[in-house]
Coordinates of C-alpha atoms and ligand atoms in Angstrom, one line a residue:
Chain A
M1 CA 76.9 94.2 69.4
N2 CA 78.1 97.2 71.4
F3 CA 74.9 99.0 70.4
L4 CA 72.8 96.2 72.0
V5 CA 74.9 96.1 75.1
A6 CA 74.6 99.8 75.5
V7 CA 70.9 99.9 74.8
F8 CA 70.1 97.0 77.2
S9 CA 72.2 98.5 80.0
Q10 CA 70.4 101.8 79.4
T11 CA 67.1 100.0 79.7
W12 CA 68.1 98.1 82.8
R13 CA 69.3 101.4 84.5
S14 CA 66.1 103.1 83.7
L15 CA 64.0 100.2 85.0
V16 CA 66.0 100.0 88.2
K17 CA 65.3 103.7 88.7
S18 CA 61.6 103.8 87.8
W19 CA 60.2 100.3 88.4
R20 CA 58.1 101.5 91.3
S21 CA 56.1 103.9 89.1
Q22 CA 55.8 101.1 86.5
V23 CA 54.0 98.7 88.9
L24 CA 50.7 100.6 88.6
S25 CA 50.9 100.5 84.8
L26 CA 51.7 96.8 84.9
V27 CA 48.6 96.1 87.1
T28 CA 46.4 98.2 84.8
I29 CA 47.6 96.4 81.7
T30 CA 47.2 93.0 83.4
L31 CA 43.6 93.8 84.4
S32 CA 42.8 95.1 80.9
I33 CA 44.2 92.0 79.3
L34 CA 42.3 89.9 81.8
I35 CA 39.0 91.6 81.0
F36 CA 39.5 91.4 77.3
T37 CA 40.7 87.8 77.2
F38 CA 37.8 86.7 79.4
F39 CA 35.2 88.0 77.1
Y40 CA 37.1 86.7 74.1
L41 CA 37.3 83.3 75.7
V42 CA 33.6 83.3 76.4
Y43 CA 33.0 84.3 72.8
N44 CA 35.2 81.6 71.5
N45 CA 33.5 79.0 73.5
A46 CA 30.1 80.2 72.5
L47 CA 31.1 79.6 68.9
Q48 CA 32.1 76.1 69.8
F49 CA 28.8 75.7 71.5
G50 CA 27.2 76.6 68.2
N51 CA 29.4 74.1 66.4
R52 CA 28.0 71.3 68.5
L53 CA 24.5 72.0 67.2
D54 CA 25.0 70.2 64.0
N55 CA 21.5 68.8 63.5
D56 CA 19.6 71.7 64.9
L57 CA 21.3 74.0 62.5
R58 CA 20.4 72.3 59.3
L59 CA 18.0 73.8 56.8
I60 CA 15.4 71.4 55.4
V61 CA 14.1 72.5 52.0
Y62 CA 10.9 70.6 51.0
L63 CA 10.5 70.2 47.2
D64 CA 7.3 69.6 45.3
E65 CA 8.9 67.1 43.0
E66 CA 11.6 64.5 43.1
P67 CA 14.6 66.2 41.5
D68 CA 16.6 64.2 38.9
Q69 CA 20.4 64.3 38.6
T70 CA 20.5 67.5 36.5
L71 CA 18.0 69.3 38.7
Q72 CA 20.0 68.2 41.8
Q73 CA 23.1 69.8 40.2
E74 CA 21.2 72.9 39.5
Y75 CA 20.0 73.2 43.1
R76 CA 23.5 72.5 44.4
H77 CA 24.7 75.3 42.1
K78 CA 22.1 77.8 43.2
I79 CA 22.6 77.0 46.9
E80 CA 26.3 77.5 46.7
K81 CA 25.8 80.7 44.9
F82 CA 24.4 82.2 48.1
D83 CA 27.0 80.9 50.5
K84 CA 29.5 78.0 50.7
V85 CA 27.9 75.2 52.8
E86 CA 29.3 72.3 54.7
R87 CA 27.2 69.6 53.1
I88 CA 24.2 69.2 50.9
E89 CA 22.1 66.0 51.0
F90 CA 19.2 65.1 48.9
V91 CA 16.5 63.0 50.5
S92 CA 14.2 61.3 48.2
K93 CA 10.6 60.4 48.9
L94 CA 11.5 56.8 49.6
E95 CA 14.3 57.7 51.9
A96 CA 12.0 60.1 53.8
Y97 CA 9.5 57.2 54.1
D98 CA 12.2 54.8 55.4
R99 CA 13.4 57.3 58.0
F100 CA 9.9 58.0 59.2
K101 CA 9.2 54.3 59.4
G102 CA 12.3 53.9 61.4
Q103 CA 11.2 56.5 63.9
L104 CA 7.9 54.8 64.4
D105 CA 9.4 51.6 65.8
D106 CA 6.5 49.5 67.2
S107 CA 3.6 51.3 65.5
Q108 CA 4.8 50.8 62.0
D109 CA 1.6 49.3 61.0
V110 CA -0.1 52.7 60.8
L111 CA 1.7 53.1 57.5
K112 CA 0.2 50.0 56.0
D113 CA -2.3 51.7 53.8
I114 CA -0.4 54.8 53.0
P115 CA 1.5 55.1 49.7
K116 CA 5.3 55.1 50.0
D117 CA 5.7 58.5 48.4
F118 CA 3.4 60.4 50.7
L119 CA 6.3 62.4 52.1
P120 CA 7.9 65.1 50.0
S121 CA 11.5 64.8 48.9
S122 CA 13.8 67.4 50.4
I123 CA 17.3 68.9 50.5
E124 CA 19.1 69.0 53.8
I125 CA 21.6 71.8 53.9
Y126 CA 24.3 72.0 56.6
P127 CA 25.6 75.5 56.8
R128 CA 29.2 76.2 57.5
R129 CA 29.8 76.5 61.3
S130 CA 31.1 80.0 61.2
L131 CA 29.6 83.1 62.7
E132 CA 29.4 84.7 59.4
S133 CA 27.3 81.9 57.9
L134 CA 25.2 81.4 61.0
S135 CA 24.2 85.1 61.1
K136 CA 23.0 84.8 57.5
I137 CA 20.7 81.9 58.1
K138 CA 17.5 84.0 58.0
E139 CA 18.4 85.5 54.6
F140 CA 19.5 82.1 53.4
S141 CA 16.1 80.6 54.2
A142 CA 14.3 83.4 52.4
Y143 CA 16.6 82.9 49.4
L144 CA 15.9 79.1 49.4
E145 CA 12.1 79.7 49.7
N146 CA 12.2 81.6 46.4
L147 CA 13.9 78.9 44.4
P148 CA 11.6 77.2 41.9
G149 CA 10.0 74.0 43.1
V150 CA 10.5 74.7 46.8
L151 CA 7.5 74.1 49.0
K152 CA 8.8 75.2 52.4
V153 CA 12.0 75.8 54.3
Q154 CA 12.4 74.6 57.8
Y155 CA 15.1 75.4 60.5
G156 CA 15.4 76.0 64.2
R157 CA 14.3 79.5 63.7
E158 CA 13.8 80.6 67.2
W159 CA 16.9 79.0 68.4
V160 CA 19.0 80.5 65.6
E161 CA 17.7 83.9 66.3
R162 CA 18.4 83.7 70.0
F163 CA 21.8 82.4 69.4
N164 CA 22.6 85.1 66.9
S165 CA 21.6 87.9 69.2
F166 CA 23.6 86.4 72.0
I167 CA 26.6 86.2 69.7
Q168 CA 26.1 89.7 68.6
L169 CA 25.9 90.9 72.1
L170 CA 29.2 89.1 72.9
Q171 CA 30.7 90.6 69.8
V172 CA 29.9 94.1 71.1
V173 CA 31.3 93.2 74.5
V174 CA 34.5 91.8 73.0
F175 CA 34.8 94.8 70.8
L176 CA 34.3 97.3 73.7
S177 CA 36.7 95.5 76.0
G178 CA 39.2 95.4 73.2
G179 CA 38.8 99.2 72.7
L180 CA 39.1 99.6 76.5
L181 CA 42.2 97.5 76.5
I182 CA 43.8 99.6 73.7
M183 CA 42.9 102.9 75.4
T184 CA 44.0 102.0 78.9
T185 CA 47.2 100.4 77.7
T186 CA 48.3 103.2 75.5
F187 CA 47.3 105.7 78.3
M188 CA 49.2 103.8 81.0
I189 CA 52.2 103.4 78.7
G190 CA 52.2 107.1 77.9
H191 CA 51.8 107.8 81.6
S192 CA 54.7 105.6 82.7
I193 CA 56.9 107.0 80.0
R194 CA 56.1 110.5 81.1
L195 CA 57.1 109.5 84.7
T196 CA 60.3 108.0 83.5
V197 CA 61.2 111.0 81.3
F198 CA 60.5 113.2 84.3
S199 CA 62.7 111.2 86.6
R200 CA 65.5 111.1 84.1
K201 CA 65.1 114.6 82.7
N202 CA 68.7 115.7 83.5
E203 CA 70.2 112.5 82.3
L204 CA 68.3 112.7 79.0
E205 CA 69.5 116.2 78.5
L206 CA 73.1 115.1 79.1
L207 CA 72.7 112.3 76.7
R208 CA 71.8 114.8 74.0
L209 CA 74.7 116.9 74.9
V210 CA 77.3 114.1 74.6
G211 CA 75.8 113.1 71.3
A212 CA 73.5 110.2 71.9
S213 CA 71.7 109.2 68.7
N214 CA 67.9 109.3 68.7
S215 CA 67.7 105.5 68.7
Y216 CA 70.1 105.3 71.7
I217 CA 67.6 107.5 73.6
R218 CA 64.4 106.0 72.2
V219 CA 65.1 102.3 72.1
P220 CA 65.2 101.8 75.9
F221 CA 61.8 103.4 76.2
F222 CA 60.5 101.2 73.4
L223 CA 61.9 98.1 75.1
E224 CA 60.4 99.2 78.4
G225 CA 57.0 99.4 76.8
A226 CA 57.4 96.1 75.1
L227 CA 58.5 94.5 78.4
L228 CA 55.4 96.0 80.2
G229 CA 53.3 94.5 77.4
L230 CA 54.9 91.1 77.8
L231 CA 54.7 91.0 81.5
G232 CA 51.2 92.5 81.6
S233 CA 49.8 90.1 79.0
A234 CA 51.5 87.1 80.5
A235 CA 50.2 87.9 83.9
G236 CA 46.7 88.6 82.5
M237 CA 46.7 85.3 80.7
A238 CA 47.9 83.5 83.8
A239 CA 45.1 85.1 85.8
L240 CA 42.6 84.1 83.1
Y241 CA 43.8 80.5 83.2
I242 CA 43.3 80.3 86.9
L243 CA 39.9 81.8 86.5
F244 CA 39.2 79.3 83.8
R245 CA 40.3 76.3 85.9
W246 CA 38.0 77.5 88.7
I247 CA 35.0 77.9 86.4
R248 CA 35.6 74.5 85.0
A249 CA 35.9 72.9 88.4
A250 CA 32.7 74.7 89.5
F251 CA 30.7 73.5 86.5
A252 CA 32.3 70.0 86.4
E253 CA 28.9 68.2 86.9
T254 CA 27.1 70.1 84.1
A255 CA 30.0 69.5 81.9
A256 CA 30.0 65.8 82.6
Q257 CA 26.4 65.6 81.2
G258 CA 27.7 67.0 77.9
M259 CA 25.5 70.1 78.2
F260 CA 28.4 72.4 78.5
S261 CA 32.0 72.4 77.7
F262 CA 34.5 75.1 78.2
S263 CA 38.0 75.1 76.8
F264 CA 41.0 77.5 77.0
F265 CA 42.7 79.2 74.1
D266 CA 44.9 77.0 72.0
T267 CA 48.6 77.8 72.1
P268 CA 48.7 79.8 68.9
T269 CA 45.8 82.0 70.0
A270 CA 47.4 82.6 73.4
A271 CA 50.7 83.4 71.8
M272 CA 49.0 85.7 69.4
I273 CA 47.3 87.6 72.2
I274 CA 50.7 88.1 74.0
V275 CA 52.4 89.1 70.8
L276 CA 49.7 91.6 70.0
S277 CA 49.9 93.1 73.5
V278 CA 53.7 93.4 73.2
L279 CA 53.2 95.2 69.8
L280 CA 50.5 97.4 71.2
C281 CA 52.6 98.5 74.2
A282 CA 55.8 99.0 72.1
G283 CA 53.8 101.0 69.5
G284 CA 52.2 103.0 72.3
S285 CA 55.5 103.8 73.8
F286 CA 56.9 104.7 70.4
V287 CA 54.2 107.3 69.9
S288 CA 54.5 108.6 73.4
I289 CA 58.3 109.1 73.1
R290 CA 57.9 111.0 69.9
K291 CA 55.3 113.2 71.6
I292 CA 57.1 113.7 75.0
L293 CA 60.7 113.8 74.0
S294 CA 60.4 115.1 70.5
V295 CA 63.7 113.6 69.6
Chain B
M1 CA 88.3 128.7 50.7
S2 CA 90.1 126.0 48.8
G3 CA 89.3 122.3 49.4
E4 CA 92.7 121.8 51.0
E5 CA 92.1 124.7 53.4
K6 CA 88.6 123.4 54.2
R7 CA 90.1 120.1 55.1
L8 CA 92.5 121.7 57.5
T9 CA 89.9 123.9 59.2
M10 CA 88.2 122.7 62.3
I11 CA 86.1 125.8 63.3
D12 CA 84.9 128.4 60.8
L13 CA 82.8 131.3 62.0
A14 CA 81.7 134.0 59.6
R15 CA 80.0 137.2 60.9
V16 CA 78.2 135.4 63.8
S17 CA 75.9 137.5 65.9
K18 CA 73.8 136.6 68.9
T19 CA 71.4 138.9 70.7
F20 CA 69.6 138.1 73.9
P21 CA 66.4 139.9 74.8
P22 CA 65.9 142.6 75.6
D23 CA 69.0 144.1 74.0
V24 CA 72.2 142.1 75.0
H25 CA 74.6 141.8 72.1
A26 CA 76.3 138.7 73.4
L27 CA 78.2 138.3 70.1
A28 CA 78.4 140.8 67.3
D29 CA 79.9 140.0 63.9
V30 CA 82.4 137.5 65.0
S31 CA 84.5 135.9 62.3
L32 CA 87.1 133.3 63.2
R33 CA 88.9 130.4 61.7
I34 CA 90.7 127.8 63.7
R35 CA 92.7 125.1 62.1
R36 CA 92.9 121.5 63.1
G37 CA 95.5 120.7 65.7
E38 CA 95.5 124.2 67.2
M39 CA 95.2 125.1 70.9
I40 CA 93.5 128.5 71.2
F41 CA 92.7 130.4 74.4
L42 CA 89.5 132.4 74.3
T43 CA 89.8 135.3 76.7
G44 CA 87.8 138.2 77.7
Q45 CA 86.1 139.8 80.7
S46 CA 83.2 138.2 82.4
G47 CA 80.1 138.7 80.2
A48 CA 82.2 139.2 77.1
G49 CA 80.4 136.3 75.3
K50 CA 82.8 133.4 75.7
T51 CA 80.3 130.9 76.9
T52 CA 77.8 132.1 74.3
L53 CA 80.4 131.3 71.6
L54 CA 81.1 127.9 72.9
R55 CA 77.4 127.0 73.2
M56 CA 76.9 127.8 69.6
L57 CA 79.9 125.8 68.5
C58 CA 78.4 122.6 70.0
G59 CA 74.9 123.3 68.6
I60 CA 73.2 124.2 71.9
D61 CA 72.3 127.7 70.7
R62 CA 71.9 129.0 67.1
P63 CA 73.3 132.3 66.0
D64 CA 70.8 135.0 64.9
K65 CA 73.1 135.8 62.0
G66 CA 76.2 134.4 60.4
Y67 CA 77.5 131.0 59.6
I68 CA 79.2 128.3 61.6
E69 CA 81.1 125.3 60.3
I70 CA 82.6 122.6 62.4
A71 CA 84.8 120.0 60.8
G72 CA 83.2 120.7 57.5
S73 CA 79.6 120.6 58.6
D74 CA 77.4 123.7 58.3
L75 CA 75.6 123.8 61.6
S76 CA 72.6 125.6 60.2
R77 CA 71.9 122.9 57.7
I78 CA 72.9 119.8 59.6
S79 CA 70.2 117.2 60.4
D80 CA 69.5 116.3 64.0
N81 CA 71.2 112.9 63.5
E82 CA 74.3 114.4 62.0
L83 CA 74.5 117.0 64.8
Q84 CA 74.4 114.2 67.4
K85 CA 77.1 112.4 65.4
L86 CA 79.2 115.5 65.4
R87 CA 78.7 116.0 69.1
R88 CA 80.3 112.6 69.7
R89 CA 83.4 113.9 68.1
I90 CA 83.5 117.0 70.3
G91 CA 84.3 117.0 74.0
V92 CA 82.8 119.8 76.0
A93 CA 83.7 120.8 79.6
Y94 CA 80.9 123.2 80.6
Q95 CA 81.3 126.1 82.8
D96 CA 78.5 124.7 85.0
F97 CA 79.9 121.1 84.6
K98 CA 76.6 119.5 83.8
L99 CA 77.3 116.5 86.0
L100 CA 74.6 114.1 87.3
P101 CA 74.9 114.5 91.1
D102 CA 73.3 111.2 91.9
K103 CA 75.6 109.2 89.7
T104 CA 79.1 108.2 90.5
V105 CA 82.2 109.8 89.0
A106 CA 82.8 106.8 86.9
Q107 CA 79.3 106.7 85.6
N108 CA 79.4 110.4 84.8
I109 CA 82.5 110.0 82.7
A110 CA 81.2 106.8 81.0
Y111 CA 78.3 108.7 79.4
S112 CA 80.4 110.3 76.7
M113 CA 81.9 107.0 75.7
E114 CA 78.7 104.9 76.0
V115 CA 76.9 106.9 73.4
S116 CA 79.7 106.0 71.0
Y117 CA 79.2 102.3 71.8
R118 CA 82.7 101.9 73.3
S119 CA 83.4 98.6 74.9
R120 CA 83.2 98.1 78.6
Q121 CA 87.0 97.5 78.9
F122 CA 87.8 100.7 77.0
I123 CA 85.4 102.7 79.2
I124 CA 86.9 101.3 82.4
S125 CA 90.5 101.7 81.5
R126 CA 90.1 105.1 80.0
T127 CA 88.2 106.4 83.1
K128 CA 90.9 105.1 85.4
Q129 CA 93.7 106.6 83.3
L130 CA 92.1 110.0 83.2
L131 CA 91.2 110.1 86.8
T132 CA 94.8 109.1 87.7
E133 CA 96.1 111.9 85.5
L134 CA 93.8 114.4 87.2
G135 CA 94.5 113.2 90.7
L136 CA 91.0 111.9 91.3
M137 CA 91.5 108.1 91.3
D138 CA 90.3 107.8 94.9
K139 CA 86.9 109.4 93.9
L140 CA 86.1 106.8 91.2
D141 CA 83.0 105.5 93.0
A142 CA 82.0 108.7 94.8
L143 CA 78.7 110.4 94.0
A144 CA 79.4 113.4 91.8
G145 CA 77.1 115.6 93.9
K146 CA 79.2 115.0 97.0
L147 CA 82.5 116.3 95.4
S148 CA 84.0 119.7 95.9
R149 CA 83.6 122.3 93.1
G150 CA 87.2 121.7 92.0
E151 CA 86.8 117.9 91.9
Q152 CA 83.5 118.3 89.9
Q153 CA 85.3 120.5 87.5
R154 CA 88.0 117.9 86.9
V155 CA 85.3 115.2 86.4
S156 CA 83.6 117.3 83.7
I157 CA 87.0 117.7 82.0
A158 CA 87.6 114.0 82.2
R159 CA 84.2 113.4 80.6
A160 CA 85.0 115.9 77.8
V161 CA 88.3 114.2 77.0
A162 CA 87.3 110.6 77.5
N163 CA 85.8 109.7 74.1
E164 CA 89.0 110.8 72.3
P165 CA 87.3 113.7 70.6
E166 CA 88.8 115.7 67.6
L167 CA 87.8 118.9 69.2
I168 CA 87.7 119.9 72.9
L169 CA 85.8 123.0 74.0
A170 CA 86.6 123.9 77.6
D171 CA 84.8 126.7 79.4
E172 CA 86.8 128.1 82.3
P173 CA 88.4 124.7 83.0
T174 CA 90.6 125.9 85.8
G175 CA 88.2 128.3 87.4
N176 CA 87.9 126.4 90.7
L177 CA 91.4 124.9 90.8
D178 CA 94.6 125.8 92.6
A179 CA 97.7 126.4 90.5
E180 CA 99.0 122.9 90.9
T181 CA 95.8 121.1 89.9
A182 CA 95.3 123.6 87.1
G183 CA 98.7 122.4 85.9
L184 CA 97.5 118.8 85.8
V185 CA 94.6 119.9 83.6
M186 CA 96.8 121.9 81.3
Q187 CA 99.2 119.0 81.1
L188 CA 96.3 116.7 80.0
F189 CA 95.2 119.3 77.4
R190 CA 98.7 119.7 76.1
R191 CA 99.1 116.0 75.6
C192 CA 95.8 115.8 73.7
N193 CA 97.0 118.7 71.6
E194 CA 100.2 116.8 70.8
E195 CA 98.1 113.9 69.7
G196 CA 96.4 116.2 67.1
V197 CA 93.3 117.3 69.0
T198 CA 92.1 120.8 68.4
L199 CA 91.4 122.8 71.7
L200 CA 89.4 126.0 72.3
I201 CA 89.8 127.0 75.9
A202 CA 87.7 129.9 77.3
T203 CA 89.4 131.4 80.3
H204 CA 90.3 134.4 82.3
D205 CA 93.1 132.6 84.1
Q206 CA 96.1 134.4 82.8
A207 CA 98.4 131.9 84.4
I208 CA 97.5 129.2 82.0
Y209 CA 97.8 131.1 78.7
D210 CA 100.6 133.4 79.6
Y211 CA 103.5 131.6 78.0
P212 CA 105.6 132.3 74.9
G213 CA 103.9 131.1 71.7
S214 CA 100.4 130.8 73.2
K215 CA 97.6 131.6 70.7
I216 CA 95.0 133.9 72.1
V217 CA 91.7 135.2 70.9
R218 CA 90.1 138.0 72.9
I219 CA 86.5 139.1 72.9
E220 CA 85.3 142.3 74.3
N221 CA 81.6 143.0 74.6
G222 CA 80.8 140.4 72.0
R223 CA 83.4 141.6 69.5
L224 CA 86.6 140.1 68.5
A225 CA 89.3 142.3 69.9
I226 CA 92.9 141.2 69.7
Q227 CA 94.4 138.0 68.3
K228 CA 97.9 136.7 69.0
P229 CA 99.3 135.8 66.6
P230 CA 96.8 137.7 64.3
V231 CA 96.9 135.2 61.4
I232 CA 94.6 132.7 63.0
A233 CA 91.5 134.9 62.9
K234 CA 90.0 136.9 60.2
Q235 CA 87.9 139.9 60.9
G236 CA 85.0 141.0 58.7
E237 CA 85.6 138.6 56.0
G238 CA 82.4 137.1 54.5
R239 CA 81.6 133.6 53.8
A240 CA 84.0 132.1 51.4
Ligands
ATP301 N1 70.2 132.9 77.9 C1 70.6 134.2 78.1 N2 69.6 135.1 78.2 C2 69.9 136.4 78.3 N3 71.2 136.9 78.3 C3 72.2 136.0 78.2 C4 71.9 134.6 78.1 N4 73.1 134.0 78.0 C5 74.1 134.9 78.1 N5 73.5 136.1 78.2 C6 74.2 137.4 78.3 O1 75.1 137.4 77.2 C7 76.3 138.0 77.7 C8 77.5 137.1 77.4 O2 77.4 136.0 78.3 P1 78.5 134.8 78.4 O3 77.9 133.8 79.3 O4 78.8 134.4 77.0 O5 79.7 135.5 79.0 P2 81.1 134.9 79.4 O6 82.1 135.6 78.5 O7 81.0 133.4 79.3 O8 81.3 135.3 80.9 P3 82.0 134.6 82.1 O9 83.4 134.8 81.9 O10 81.5 135.2 83.3 O11 81.6 133.1 82.0 C9 76.2 138.4 79.1 O12 75.9 139.7 79.2 C10 75.0 137.5 79.6 O13 74.3 138.2 80.6
MG302 MG1 81.2 131.9 80.6

């Protein structure tokens, strides 16, 4: 109890003394968080965009023969051996015919003389809507093409490739801004601790002389770092939310047509980002204290 | 030394030497044992090595040779954490005071108690009590940097005594004080001693140690010279 009181009052005193030099660190951390979370948000939404493409993203495997129950089981087994999928549907020749007929509407009479089994039976595979699965679609299709009895595999090839390279680009950007975030944050934390140590040099020496334990000296720096992380990430998230509202308002019309939808982080993700920033800053300050104070 | 004797010993120095570059023998082969509850005056000319000795006793400097034990802890083998723990049980009034000039008197004194996680009430009442005893109560909220040398000296003494240490090391505690104020300081020290605290007071102020029954250790050019009474120190004896 007294330990906590002592440590908190230490932290408070230190903050009162050095908050001016911390403002720059806080702004830098806020900006880094904003940049990182912005790209992360775009990335997250791009994924959701991909999720909406249900039908475009299915693979259609045309078979040369109508598979019976055992063969269907075998196909199922082989497909799932490559990757878990959302759903597998077998479309028999008759079902294919009925669908086709349905699409023709008024001109159904062109089918009059054509046998009902003129369309091949097929398997429709709906891949899982995760990035990992989506990025493997090309290999998946090659794998399916080599299965016995397969005539042809069809999917939105061009679209999938474009989407994949876009996602990959985003991944790189998210990764880089994450790295930038870690670097600037730890650098600024180190910098602000250096300033604090410098401004409290005599006091820290005195604390050693009167027998302050290492944790008594270190914990306030640690708390200061964590507080910077908390304030920085909260401010960054708030700024991102304002930006988000603005973007959504600006694109309201497009969104109304269902072409485009943009959503913010859910609460767990937002909380996670804040918690991770706090940990990052606290960890950064821990390392810096060890280096600078060597106590 | 027997277990019983070890328990009764506060400070044990065996053949301690300290040389500063290029060739200053600040301490040479000093052996000294001080029992718990003693009040010892450490005297000697300026430059004799008094401050050097005190600095080694509180772990600021390390001896080049020899062995130092404080309250049963060997200072050469003690871990950093244990040293800090030990320091909380030792009150030191430094010759150069080591006050923080931009903090108030009360804040300066509080440091030695805060690191032991004393309660707020204890810190406040103890600070007021000591400042009253030392005639400084009106300076409670003054900045330490604005005080006179003699006032600063008393603040540093108050800080040394505040945390109720087992051992008080005072380096020239009356150097800047008039006889009357020096009397207040000695009265405080004597009261601590009556409560069982061990004191080692480095001084060349003959007025404070020149009384019948005072125990004096004198160093000359880094060597132990005379001791009065002689039993308290042992010369040349190796580590037991
Ligand atoms: N850090 C140091 N570097 C070099 N020489 C030092 C150092 N500290 C002390 N000395 C020398 O060691 C000798 C003993 O110094 P010390 O400060 O212990 O004397 P003292 O007995 O405390 O003197 P005074 O009564 O003036 O305070 C002196 O000659 C001093 O110049
Ligand atoms: Mg001295």
